[in-house]
Amino acid sequence: MPEAPRDSTVEHDLDLAEKNREILNFIEDVTTNADDVQKKVLCEILSLNANVEYLRRHGLNGQTECDTFKKLLPVITYEDVQPDINRIANGDTSPILTSKPVTEFLTSSGTSGGERKLMPTIEEELGRRCMLYSLLMPIMSQFVPDLEKGKGMYLMFIKCESKTPGGIVARPVLTSYYKSPYFRDRPYDPYTNYTSPNETVLCPDSYQSMYSQLLCGLCQNKEVLRVGAIFASGFIRAIRFLEKHWTLLCNDIRTGTVNPLISDTSVREAVMRILKADPKLADLIHKECSKGSWQGIITRLWPNTKYVDVIVTGTMAQYIPTLDYYSNGLPLVCTMYASSECYFGVNLNPLCKPSQVSYTLIPTMCYYEFLPVNRTNDLAVPSRPSPTSLSQTQHQELVELVDVKLGQEYELVVTTHAGLYRYRVGDILRVTGFKNKAPQFSFVCRKNVVLSIDSDKTDEVELQNAMKNAVTHLVPFDAHVSEYTSCADTTTIPGHYVLYWELSLKGSTPIPPCVYEDCCLTIEESLNSVYRQGRVSDKSIGPLEIKIVEQGTFDKLMDYAINLGASINQYKAPRCVKFAPIVELLNSRVTSNYFSPKCPKWVPGHKQWIHCN
């Protein structure tokens, strides 16, 4: 198996260009030999875990052949392995899933599928994740030169961790990384030279962490060459924080003191090592932030910024116009594809348009399989029914990494070093190309994030497309939807879809009710034929409703989720809500509501048949 890039702590003598070449050669090697690498990865996982209870339970008995593995091991969801995970969480130290001790659980995003899941991990897996991080900047440096000559202003946050009954730490994957020696004790590397001191990142108080990181970023504004956060929504939240608190930050920079609201001693000391009184910089910040428009504020405050590093794929795509507004159209860069289960791949063309982002899966990270899915009426569903347990035919349909077909969509299935075997991640991916023998995928959506009243099922991609069509009605009024979510309201008979919109209003002309009603109808016209049949023929679905909510509602929603334990790093506004307290919160902030004025168009039969007649 090709070797991963050597640890920078050992190879101090390598200059940066040579390190970059080594990493790029590694990518070339593993993608060229993807099939062999994958076979060796699976053999390694099965050999190391030959005697674990889970594999013995399914009759593998130490065998490492790929065909035997596929014949004996079922394809599973979290619910299938949850009893074993619960045993480990409750203190069972026997080798249930992995021969290595489970050192911590990584908690999945609270809004990704609606349930926080515990993903077991082992000590070696952290090194594997860090290896993927080490690939990012050598790739980026091919497109943007001299990044080593400045700093990155990345807004990074931790969440307070918890412990399982068995005493195992449970925390989000990024908190695990930030608290690890790989981050805290990292040697100097120009590519991990951030404006935020470690103390500001590791501060558990999100207000103090945000404030101090922005303060440090402003103090070093001329050195900043790249800015970013994990999700686009998080970065926009930081800009809004700056809009609210720039006068306080400006005063700190003018006087060389830290606001008393920052009470964490270690944070204050870390900031004071950077902060120096700078009236000239304070004047610049005051001048730019007090202007009526914040268009291009990123390049106005951080003038040397080359790009914005955030995730803008999937549902994050709705934030692209806002990011373009704040950044003056800087490139929006998505660098990697990862989850709590495992880190997967990298974007080899990082300056591509957000709509063209594709990730090359790195064959050393885990063993990959792919379940073909069909998209009927824009709905991603398995190629056959039975979404939770697969039939024998469906098992046979799974393909390996090198056997996927261009243009086909698949659900990702992984076997990891940390004890997940043939695990359905829940992501739907589309094959867009190949790097040597390794496929490249675009992220389509998360499976099972849907609205449903009757037999209709609307996934987040279809909803996003319908939204895109509807908001065109707001353009003449210089308004746009800054955030939205939805729910299936079954308190009415029949039930109906409800969309909650938070608006950004720049124009002075009031929006008449008929415009919102047109938005409702446009959404319905954009939904699939099953939905429209339910509205027109079956009468099983009521008119779609749009509820306008107060400004700041989605900030309240995020605060609520964080208070319940969601990670600020991983949080993204849910596109569908079912939890009653969240629905109540949204309804409590509704200022007006509108219904679709008539039924959408629908005729029997498939669209293709209609076109042929």
Coordinates of C-alpha atoms in Angstrom, one line a residue:
M1 CA 0.0 0.0 0.0
P2 CA 1.4 3.5 -0.8
E3 CA 2.6 5.3 2.3
A4 CA 0.9 8.3 3.6
P5 CA 2.9 11.5 3.7
R6 CA 5.4 11.4 6.5
D7 CA 4.7 13.3 9.8
S8 CA 6.0 16.8 9.6
T9 CA 7.3 16.5 13.2
V10 CA 9.8 13.9 11.9
E11 CA 10.7 15.5 8.6
H12 CA 11.9 18.9 9.6
D13 CA 14.6 18.8 6.9
L14 CA 12.1 18.7 4.0
D15 CA 11.4 22.1 2.6
L16 CA 7.8 23.0 1.9
A17 CA 8.0 22.4 -1.9
E18 CA 9.3 18.9 -1.4
K19 CA 6.6 18.2 1.2
N20 CA 4.0 19.3 -1.2
R21 CA 5.4 17.1 -4.0
E22 CA 5.5 14.1 -1.6
I23 CA 1.8 14.6 -0.8
L24 CA 0.7 15.1 -4.4
N25 CA 2.7 12.0 -5.3
F26 CA 0.8 10.1 -2.6
I27 CA -2.5 11.2 -4.1
E28 CA -1.3 10.1 -7.5
D29 CA -0.2 6.7 -6.2
V30 CA -3.3 5.8 -4.2
T31 CA -5.7 6.9 -7.0
T32 CA -3.7 5.1 -9.7
N33 CA -3.7 1.9 -7.6
A34 CA -7.1 2.4 -6.1
D35 CA -8.3 -1.2 -6.5
D36 CA -5.2 -2.8 -4.9
V37 CA -5.2 -0.2 -2.1
Q38 CA -8.9 -1.0 -1.3
K39 CA -8.3 -4.7 -1.2
K40 CA -5.4 -4.2 1.2
V41 CA -7.4 -1.8 3.4
L42 CA -10.2 -4.4 3.8
C43 CA -7.7 -7.2 4.5
E44 CA -6.0 -5.0 7.1
I45 CA -9.3 -4.1 8.8
L46 CA -10.5 -7.7 8.9
S47 CA -7.1 -9.1 10.0
L48 CA -6.7 -6.6 12.9
N49 CA -10.3 -7.3 14.0
A50 CA -10.4 -11.0 13.3
N51 CA -11.6 -12.0 16.7
V52 CA -14.1 -9.3 17.5
E53 CA -17.5 -10.4 18.5
Y54 CA -19.4 -8.7 15.7
L55 CA -17.4 -10.5 12.9
R56 CA -17.6 -13.8 14.7
R57 CA -21.3 -13.4 15.2
H58 CA -21.7 -13.2 11.4
G59 CA -19.5 -16.3 10.8
L60 CA -16.4 -14.6 9.4
N61 CA -14.1 -16.5 11.7
G62 CA -10.9 -14.7 10.8
Q63 CA -11.4 -14.9 7.0
T64 CA -10.2 -11.8 5.1
E65 CA -11.4 -12.5 1.5
C66 CA -13.5 -9.8 0.0
D67 CA -16.1 -12.2 -1.5
T68 CA -16.6 -14.0 1.9
F69 CA -16.9 -10.7 3.7
K70 CA -19.6 -9.6 1.3
K71 CA -21.4 -12.9 1.5
L72 CA -21.5 -13.0 5.3
L73 CA -21.7 -9.4 6.5
P74 CA -25.0 -7.6 6.1
V75 CA -25.3 -4.0 5.0
I76 CA -26.5 -2.1 8.1
T77 CA -27.8 1.2 9.4
Y78 CA -27.1 2.8 12.8
E79 CA -30.1 1.1 14.3
D80 CA -28.6 -2.3 13.5
V81 CA -25.4 -1.7 15.3
Q82 CA -26.8 0.6 18.1
P83 CA -27.1 -2.3 20.6
D84 CA -23.4 -3.0 20.3
I85 CA -22.5 0.7 20.6
N86 CA -24.7 1.0 23.7
R87 CA -22.9 -1.9 25.3
I88 CA -19.5 -0.2 24.7
A89 CA -20.9 3.1 25.9
N90 CA -22.2 1.4 29.1
G91 CA -18.7 0.1 29.9
D92 CA -18.3 -3.3 28.2
T93 CA -14.6 -3.4 27.3
S94 CA -14.6 -6.7 25.5
P95 CA -13.7 -6.6 21.8
I96 CA -17.2 -6.1 20.4
L97 CA -16.6 -4.1 17.2
T98 CA -12.8 -3.5 17.2
S99 CA -9.8 -5.2 18.7
K100 CA -8.4 -1.8 19.7
P101 CA -10.0 0.1 22.6
V102 CA -12.7 2.6 21.8
T103 CA -11.0 5.8 23.0
E104 CA -14.0 8.1 22.4
F105 CA -17.3 8.4 20.6
L106 CA -17.8 11.0 17.9
T107 CA -21.3 12.5 18.0
S108 CA -23.0 13.1 14.7
S109 CA -24.6 16.4 13.9
G110 CA -27.8 17.0 15.7
T111 CA -29.5 18.2 12.5
S112 CA -28.1 15.5 10.2
G113 CA -30.9 12.9 10.1
G114 CA -32.4 14.3 13.3
E115 CA -30.6 12.1 15.8
R116 CA -27.3 12.4 17.5
K117 CA -25.5 9.1 17.0
L118 CA -22.4 7.7 18.8
M119 CA -19.7 6.7 16.3
P120 CA -16.9 4.6 17.9
T121 CA -13.4 5.6 17.2
I122 CA -9.9 4.4 18.1
E123 CA -6.7 6.3 18.8
E124 CA -5.2 5.5 15.4
E125 CA -8.2 7.0 13.5
L126 CA -7.3 10.5 14.7
G127 CA -4.0 10.2 12.9
R128 CA -5.8 9.0 9.8
R129 CA -8.1 12.0 9.8
C130 CA -5.1 14.4 10.3
M131 CA -3.4 12.7 7.3
L132 CA -6.4 13.8 5.2
Y133 CA -6.0 17.4 6.5
S134 CA -2.4 17.3 5.4
L135 CA -3.5 16.9 1.8
L136 CA -5.5 20.0 1.6
M137 CA -3.0 22.8 1.4
P138 CA -0.6 21.2 -1.0
I139 CA -3.6 20.8 -3.3
M140 CA -4.7 24.4 -2.8
S141 CA -1.2 25.8 -3.3
Q142 CA -1.3 24.5 -6.9
F143 CA -4.0 27.0 -7.6
V144 CA -3.2 29.9 -5.1
P145 CA 0.5 30.5 -4.7
D146 CA 2.3 32.0 -1.7
L147 CA -0.3 30.9 0.9
E148 CA 2.6 30.1 3.3
K149 CA 3.4 33.8 3.4
G150 CA 0.3 34.7 5.4
K151 CA -2.2 33.4 7.9
G152 CA -5.7 31.9 7.8
M153 CA -8.5 33.4 9.8
Y154 CA -10.5 30.3 10.5
L155 CA -13.4 30.5 13.0
M156 CA -13.1 27.2 15.0
F157 CA -15.2 26.2 18.0
I158 CA -15.5 23.4 20.4
K159 CA -18.4 21.9 22.2
C160 CA -18.4 20.9 25.9
E161 CA -18.0 17.1 25.8
S162 CA -19.9 14.5 27.8
K163 CA -19.2 11.0 29.1
T164 CA -21.1 7.8 28.5
P165 CA -22.2 5.7 31.5
G166 CA -19.0 3.6 30.9
G167 CA -16.8 6.7 31.2
I168 CA -16.0 7.2 27.5
V169 CA -15.8 10.7 26.2
A170 CA -18.5 11.6 23.6
R171 CA -17.9 14.8 21.5
P172 CA -18.1 16.1 17.9
V173 CA -15.3 15.1 15.6
L174 CA -13.9 18.6 15.4
T175 CA -13.9 19.0 19.2
S176 CA -11.9 15.8 19.3
Y177 CA -9.4 17.2 16.8
Y178 CA -9.0 20.6 18.4
K179 CA -8.5 19.1 21.8
S180 CA -5.9 16.6 20.5
P181 CA -2.1 17.0 20.5
Y182 CA -2.3 17.1 16.7
F183 CA -3.9 20.5 17.0
R184 CA -2.9 21.8 20.4
D185 CA 0.8 20.8 20.2
R186 CA 1.3 21.1 16.4
P187 CA 4.8 22.3 15.4
Y188 CA 5.0 25.5 13.3
D189 CA 3.7 24.9 9.9
P190 CA 2.9 27.9 7.6
Y191 CA -0.2 26.1 6.4
T192 CA -1.7 25.8 10.0
N193 CA -0.7 29.3 11.0
Y194 CA -4.0 30.8 12.1
T195 CA -4.9 34.2 13.5
S196 CA -6.8 32.5 16.4
P197 CA -4.6 31.4 19.4
N198 CA -5.4 27.9 20.6
E199 CA -6.9 29.4 23.8
T200 CA -9.6 31.2 21.8
V201 CA -10.5 28.1 19.9
L202 CA -10.6 25.9 23.0
C203 CA -12.8 28.3 25.0
P204 CA -16.1 26.6 25.7
D205 CA -18.1 29.9 25.8
S206 CA -19.2 30.5 22.2
Y207 CA -19.6 34.2 22.7
Q208 CA -16.1 34.7 24.2
S209 CA -14.6 32.4 21.6
M210 CA -16.3 34.2 18.6
Y211 CA -15.4 37.6 20.0
S212 CA -11.8 36.9 20.7
Q213 CA -11.2 35.1 17.4
L214 CA -12.7 38.0 15.4
L215 CA -10.6 40.5 17.5
C216 CA -7.4 38.5 16.8
G217 CA -8.4 38.3 13.1
L218 CA -8.9 42.0 12.9
C219 CA -5.6 42.8 14.6
Q220 CA -3.8 40.7 12.0
N221 CA -5.9 41.8 9.1
K222 CA -3.1 42.5 6.7
E223 CA -1.6 39.1 7.2
V224 CA -4.8 37.2 6.5
L225 CA -4.8 35.4 3.1
R226 CA -7.7 33.1 3.6
V227 CA -10.8 33.1 5.7
G228 CA -13.3 30.4 6.6
A229 CA -15.3 28.2 8.9
I230 CA -16.8 24.7 8.5
F231 CA -20.2 25.6 7.1
A232 CA -21.2 28.6 5.2
S233 CA -24.0 29.3 7.7
G234 CA -21.4 29.5 10.5
F235 CA -19.3 32.0 8.6
I236 CA -22.3 34.1 7.9
R237 CA -23.2 33.9 11.6
A238 CA -19.7 35.3 12.3
I239 CA -20.2 38.2 10.0
R240 CA -23.5 39.0 11.7
F241 CA -21.8 38.8 15.0
L242 CA -19.3 41.4 13.7
E243 CA -22.2 43.6 12.5
K244 CA -23.6 43.6 16.1
H245 CA -20.3 44.0 18.0
W246 CA -17.9 45.9 15.7
T247 CA -18.0 49.0 17.9
L248 CA -16.7 47.0 20.9
L249 CA -14.1 45.3 18.9
C250 CA -13.0 48.6 17.4
N251 CA -12.7 50.1 20.9
D252 CA -10.5 47.2 22.0
I253 CA -8.2 47.8 19.0
R254 CA -8.1 51.5 19.6
T255 CA -7.1 51.2 23.3
G256 CA -5.2 48.0 23.2
T257 CA -7.4 46.4 25.9
V258 CA -9.8 43.5 26.0
N259 CA -13.5 44.1 26.8
P260 CA -14.4 42.9 30.3
L261 CA -17.1 40.6 28.8
I262 CA -14.2 38.3 27.9
S263 CA -13.7 36.8 31.4
D264 CA -11.8 33.7 30.5
T265 CA -8.3 34.4 31.8
S266 CA -6.4 32.2 29.4
V267 CA -8.3 33.8 26.5
R268 CA -7.5 37.3 27.7
E269 CA -3.8 36.5 28.1
A270 CA -3.6 34.9 24.6
V271 CA -5.4 37.9 23.0
M272 CA -3.1 40.4 24.8
R273 CA -0.1 38.7 23.3
I274 CA -1.4 39.8 19.9
L275 CA -3.4 42.9 20.7
K276 CA -1.6 46.3 20.5
A277 CA -3.2 49.7 20.5
D278 CA -3.7 50.7 16.9
P279 CA -5.8 53.8 16.4
K280 CA -5.2 53.8 12.6
L281 CA -6.6 50.3 12.3
A282 CA -9.5 51.2 14.6
D283 CA -10.3 54.2 12.3
L284 CA -10.3 51.9 9.3
I285 CA -12.7 49.4 10.9
H286 CA -15.0 52.2 12.1
K287 CA -15.0 53.8 8.6
E288 CA -15.9 50.5 6.8
C289 CA -18.4 49.1 9.4
S290 CA -20.3 52.3 9.8
K291 CA -21.0 52.5 6.0
G292 CA -24.6 51.8 5.0
S293 CA -23.7 48.8 3.0
W294 CA -21.7 45.7 4.1
Q295 CA -21.1 44.5 0.6
G296 CA -17.5 43.3 0.2
I297 CA -16.9 43.7 4.0
I298 CA -14.5 40.8 3.9
T299 CA -12.2 42.3 1.4
R300 CA -12.5 45.8 2.9
L301 CA -11.4 44.6 6.4
W302 CA -9.1 41.8 5.2
P303 CA -7.8 43.2 1.9
N304 CA -5.4 40.4 1.1
T305 CA -7.9 37.6 1.3
K306 CA -7.7 35.2 -1.7
Y307 CA -10.7 32.9 -1.0
V308 CA -13.4 31.9 1.5
D309 CA -13.0 28.3 2.8
V310 CA -16.5 27.0 3.7
I311 CA -18.8 24.1 2.8
V312 CA -21.3 25.4 0.2
T313 CA -22.5 22.1 -1.2
G314 CA -25.9 20.5 -0.4
T315 CA -28.3 22.7 1.5
M316 CA -25.4 25.1 2.2
A317 CA -25.7 26.2 -1.4
Q318 CA -28.5 28.7 -0.4
Y319 CA -25.9 30.8 1.3
I320 CA -23.8 31.4 -1.8
P321 CA -25.4 34.8 -2.8
T322 CA -24.9 36.1 0.8
L323 CA -21.3 35.0 0.8
D324 CA -20.8 36.5 -2.6
Y325 CA -22.2 39.8 -1.3
Y326 CA -20.0 39.9 1.8
S327 CA -16.8 38.7 0.0
N328 CA -17.1 40.7 -3.3
G329 CA -17.2 37.5 -5.2
L330 CA -14.1 35.8 -3.8
P331 CA -13.8 32.1 -4.7
L332 CA -15.8 29.9 -2.4
V333 CA -13.7 26.8 -1.7
C334 CA -14.9 23.4 -0.5
T335 CA -11.8 21.4 0.3
M336 CA -12.9 18.1 1.8
Y337 CA -15.7 15.6 2.4
A338 CA -16.0 14.0 5.8
S339 CA -18.4 12.8 8.4
S340 CA -18.3 11.6 12.0
E341 CA -18.1 8.0 10.8
C342 CA -15.0 8.6 8.7
Y343 CA -13.1 11.2 6.6
F344 CA -13.5 10.4 3.0
G345 CA -12.0 12.7 0.3
V346 CA -10.7 15.9 -1.1
N347 CA -11.5 18.4 -3.8
L348 CA -8.7 18.4 -6.3
N349 CA -10.1 21.4 -8.2
P350 CA -10.8 23.7 -5.2
L351 CA -11.4 26.9 -7.3
C352 CA -14.3 25.4 -9.2
K353 CA -17.7 26.8 -9.0
P354 CA -19.7 25.6 -5.9
S355 CA -22.1 23.8 -8.3
Q356 CA -19.2 21.9 -9.8
V357 CA -17.6 20.7 -6.5
S358 CA -16.5 17.1 -6.7
Y359 CA -14.6 15.1 -4.1
T360 CA -12.0 12.4 -4.9
L361 CA -12.3 9.6 -2.3
I362 CA -9.0 8.7 -0.9
P363 CA -8.7 4.9 -1.0
T364 CA -6.7 4.5 2.2
M365 CA -9.3 6.1 4.5
C366 CA -11.7 3.1 4.7
Y367 CA -13.2 0.4 2.5
Y368 CA -15.9 1.8 0.2
E369 CA -19.0 0.3 -1.3
F370 CA -21.8 1.9 -3.2
L371 CA -25.5 1.1 -3.3
P372 CA -27.1 2.3 -6.6
V373 CA -30.1 4.6 -6.2
N374 CA -32.6 5.8 -8.7
R375 CA -34.1 9.3 -8.7
T376 CA -37.7 9.2 -9.7
N377 CA -39.4 12.6 -9.9
D378 CA -36.2 14.0 -8.3
L379 CA -36.6 11.7 -5.3
A380 CA -33.5 9.7 -4.2
V381 CA -34.6 6.2 -3.2
P382 CA -32.8 2.9 -3.2
S383 CA -33.1 1.1 -6.6
R384 CA -35.6 -1.2 -4.9
P385 CA -37.9 -0.7 -1.9
S386 CA -37.0 -1.6 1.7
P387 CA -35.0 1.4 2.9
T388 CA -33.7 0.0 6.2
S389 CA -32.8 -3.6 5.4
L390 CA -31.6 -4.8 2.0
S391 CA -32.8 -7.7 0.0
Q392 CA -30.4 -10.3 -1.3
T393 CA -30.7 -8.7 -4.8
Q394 CA -29.8 -5.3 -3.3
H395 CA -26.8 -6.8 -1.6
Q396 CA -25.7 -8.0 -4.9
E397 CA -26.1 -4.6 -6.5
L398 CA -23.5 -3.0 -4.3
V399 CA -20.3 -2.1 -6.2
E400 CA -16.8 -1.3 -5.2
L401 CA -14.9 2.0 -5.5
V402 CA -13.4 1.3 -8.9
D403 CA -16.6 -0.1 -10.4
V404 CA -19.0 2.9 -10.1
K405 CA -20.4 4.3 -13.3
L406 CA -20.2 7.9 -14.5
G407 CA -23.4 9.8 -13.9
Q408 CA -24.9 7.2 -11.6
E409 CA -26.0 8.1 -8.0
Y410 CA -25.1 5.9 -5.1
E411 CA -25.6 5.7 -1.3
L412 CA -22.3 5.5 0.4
V413 CA -21.5 2.4 2.4
V414 CA -18.2 2.1 4.4
T415 CA -16.2 -0.3 6.5
T416 CA -13.9 1.6 8.8
H417 CA -10.8 0.8 10.9
A418 CA -12.8 1.9 14.0
G419 CA -15.5 -0.9 13.9
L420 CA -18.2 0.0 11.4
Y421 CA -18.8 -2.8 8.9
R422 CA -20.8 -2.2 5.7
Y423 CA -22.4 0.8 7.3
R424 CA -24.8 3.0 5.3
V425 CA -23.6 6.6 5.9
G426 CA -26.9 8.0 4.5
D427 CA -25.2 10.3 1.9
I428 CA -26.3 10.2 -1.7
L429 CA -23.4 10.9 -4.1
R430 CA -23.2 11.3 -7.9
V431 CA -20.2 10.1 -9.9
T432 CA -18.9 13.1 -11.8
G433 CA -15.5 11.8 -13.1
F434 CA -12.3 10.0 -12.2
K435 CA -8.8 10.8 -10.9
N436 CA -6.9 7.9 -12.4
K437 CA -8.8 4.9 -11.1
A438 CA -10.5 6.6 -8.2
P439 CA -14.0 8.1 -8.8
Q440 CA -14.9 11.7 -8.0
F441 CA -18.3 12.4 -6.5
S442 CA -20.6 15.4 -6.0
F443 CA -22.7 15.5 -2.9
V444 CA -26.4 15.2 -3.7
C445 CA -28.2 15.1 -0.4
R446 CA -28.6 13.4 2.9
K447 CA -31.0 10.4 2.6
N448 CA -34.2 10.5 4.6
V449 CA -34.5 14.2 5.1
V450 CA -38.0 14.5 3.7
L451 CA -41.4 16.0 4.0
S452 CA -44.3 13.6 3.8
I453 CA -48.1 13.9 4.4
D454 CA -49.4 10.8 2.7
S455 CA -47.6 8.7 0.1
D456 CA -45.7 11.8 -1.1
K457 CA -42.0 12.1 -0.2
T458 CA -40.0 15.3 -0.8
D459 CA -36.3 15.3 -0.2
E460 CA -34.1 18.3 0.6
V461 CA -32.8 18.6 -3.0
E462 CA -36.3 18.9 -4.4
L463 CA -37.3 21.3 -1.7
Q464 CA -34.2 23.4 -2.4
N465 CA -35.0 23.5 -6.2
A466 CA -38.6 24.5 -5.5
M467 CA -37.4 27.3 -3.2
K468 CA -35.0 28.5 -5.9
N469 CA -37.9 28.8 -8.3
A470 CA -40.2 30.5 -5.8
V471 CA -37.9 33.2 -4.6
T472 CA -37.7 34.7 -8.0
H473 CA -41.0 36.4 -7.2
L474 CA -39.2 38.4 -4.5
V475 CA -36.5 39.8 -6.7
P476 CA -38.5 42.9 -7.9
F477 CA -38.9 43.9 -4.3
D478 CA -35.2 43.6 -3.5
A479 CA -35.8 40.9 -1.0
H480 CA -34.6 37.3 -0.5
V481 CA -35.0 34.4 1.9
S482 CA -32.0 34.5 4.2
E483 CA -33.0 31.2 6.0
Y484 CA -35.8 28.7 5.8
T485 CA -37.0 25.4 7.2
S486 CA -40.2 23.3 6.8
C487 CA -42.5 20.9 8.5
A488 CA -45.3 18.6 7.6
D489 CA -48.3 20.0 9.5
T490 CA -50.7 17.2 10.3
T491 CA -52.8 19.2 12.7
T492 CA -55.0 20.2 9.8
I493 CA -57.1 17.8 7.8
P494 CA -55.8 17.1 5.3
G495 CA -52.2 17.8 6.4
H496 CA -50.1 20.3 4.5
Y497 CA -46.5 21.5 4.0
V498 CA -45.5 24.6 5.9
L499 CA -42.4 26.6 5.0
Y500 CA -40.9 29.1 7.5
W501 CA -39.1 32.0 5.8
E502 CA -36.9 34.6 7.4
L503 CA -36.5 37.4 4.9
S504 CA -33.8 40.0 4.2
L505 CA -35.6 43.1 3.0
K506 CA -33.5 45.7 1.2
G507 CA -36.2 47.4 -0.8
S508 CA -38.8 49.9 0.5
T509 CA -41.8 48.7 -1.4
P510 CA -44.0 46.4 0.7
I511 CA -44.5 42.9 -0.7
P512 CA -48.2 42.3 -1.4
P513 CA -49.9 39.1 -0.2
C514 CA -50.5 37.9 -3.8
V515 CA -46.7 37.7 -4.3
Y516 CA -46.3 35.3 -1.3
E517 CA -49.3 33.3 -2.7
D518 CA -47.5 33.1 -6.0
C519 CA -44.4 31.8 -4.2
C520 CA -46.6 29.1 -2.6
L521 CA -48.0 28.0 -5.9
T522 CA -44.6 28.0 -7.6
I523 CA -43.2 25.7 -4.9
E524 CA -46.1 23.3 -5.4
E525 CA -45.7 23.4 -9.2
S526 CA -42.0 22.5 -8.7
L527 CA -42.7 19.4 -6.5
N528 CA -43.0 15.9 -7.8
S529 CA -46.1 14.3 -9.4
V530 CA -46.9 12.2 -6.3
Y531 CA -47.3 15.4 -4.3
R532 CA -49.3 17.2 -7.0
Q533 CA -51.6 14.2 -7.4
G534 CA -52.2 14.3 -3.7
R535 CA -53.2 17.9 -4.0
V536 CA -55.3 17.7 -7.2
S537 CA -56.8 14.2 -7.5
D538 CA -56.5 12.4 -4.1
K539 CA -57.2 15.6 -2.1
S540 CA -54.9 14.0 0.5
I541 CA -52.7 17.1 0.9
G542 CA -53.8 20.6 1.7
P543 CA -52.6 23.9 0.2
L544 CA -48.9 24.7 1.0
E545 CA -48.4 27.5 3.5
I546 CA -45.6 30.0 3.9
K547 CA -45.1 31.6 7.3
I548 CA -42.9 34.7 7.6
V549 CA -40.9 34.8 10.8
E550 CA -39.2 37.6 12.7
Q551 CA -35.6 38.6 12.0
G552 CA -33.3 36.6 14.2
T553 CA -35.6 33.5 14.4
F554 CA -33.0 31.2 13.0
D555 CA -30.3 32.5 15.4
K556 CA -32.8 31.6 18.2
L557 CA -33.2 28.1 16.6
M558 CA -29.4 27.6 16.6
D559 CA -29.1 28.8 20.2
Y560 CA -31.8 26.3 21.2
A561 CA -30.0 23.4 19.4
I562 CA -26.7 24.3 21.0
N563 CA -28.3 24.4 24.4
L564 CA -29.5 20.9 23.8
G565 CA -26.0 19.8 22.9
A566 CA -25.6 20.4 19.2
S567 CA -22.0 21.4 18.1
I568 CA -21.6 25.0 16.9
N569 CA -19.1 23.6 14.4
Q570 CA -21.4 21.1 12.9
Y571 CA -24.7 23.0 13.2
K572 CA -26.7 23.8 10.1
A573 CA -30.2 24.9 10.0
P574 CA -32.5 21.9 9.5
R575 CA -34.5 21.8 6.3
C576 CA -37.3 19.8 8.0
V577 CA -38.3 20.1 11.6
K578 CA -40.4 17.6 13.6
F579 CA -39.4 18.2 17.2
A580 CA -42.5 19.9 18.8
P581 CA -40.6 22.5 20.9
I582 CA -38.8 23.7 17.7
V583 CA -42.1 24.0 15.8
E584 CA -43.5 25.9 18.7
L585 CA -40.5 28.3 18.7
L586 CA -41.0 28.9 15.0
N587 CA -44.7 29.4 15.3
S588 CA -44.3 31.9 18.2
R589 CA -42.3 34.2 15.9
V590 CA -44.6 34.1 12.9
T591 CA -45.6 37.6 11.7
S592 CA -47.8 36.6 8.7
N593 CA -48.8 33.6 6.7
Y594 CA -50.0 32.8 3.2
F595 CA -51.5 29.8 1.4
S596 CA -51.3 28.5 -2.2
P597 CA -54.4 30.1 -3.9
K598 CA -55.1 27.1 -6.1
C599 CA -54.1 23.5 -7.0
P600 CA -50.9 23.0 -9.0
K601 CA -51.1 21.4 -12.4
W602 CA -51.2 17.6 -12.6
V603 CA -52.3 15.1 -15.2
P604 CA -52.1 11.3 -14.9
G605 CA -49.0 9.4 -16.3
H606 CA -45.3 10.0 -16.5
K607 CA -43.9 13.3 -17.8
Q608 CA -42.0 11.3 -20.5
W609 CA -45.3 9.7 -21.7
I610 CA -47.0 13.0 -21.9
H611 CA -44.1 14.4 -24.0
C612 CA -44.4 11.5 -26.4
N613 CA -48.1 11.9 -27.1

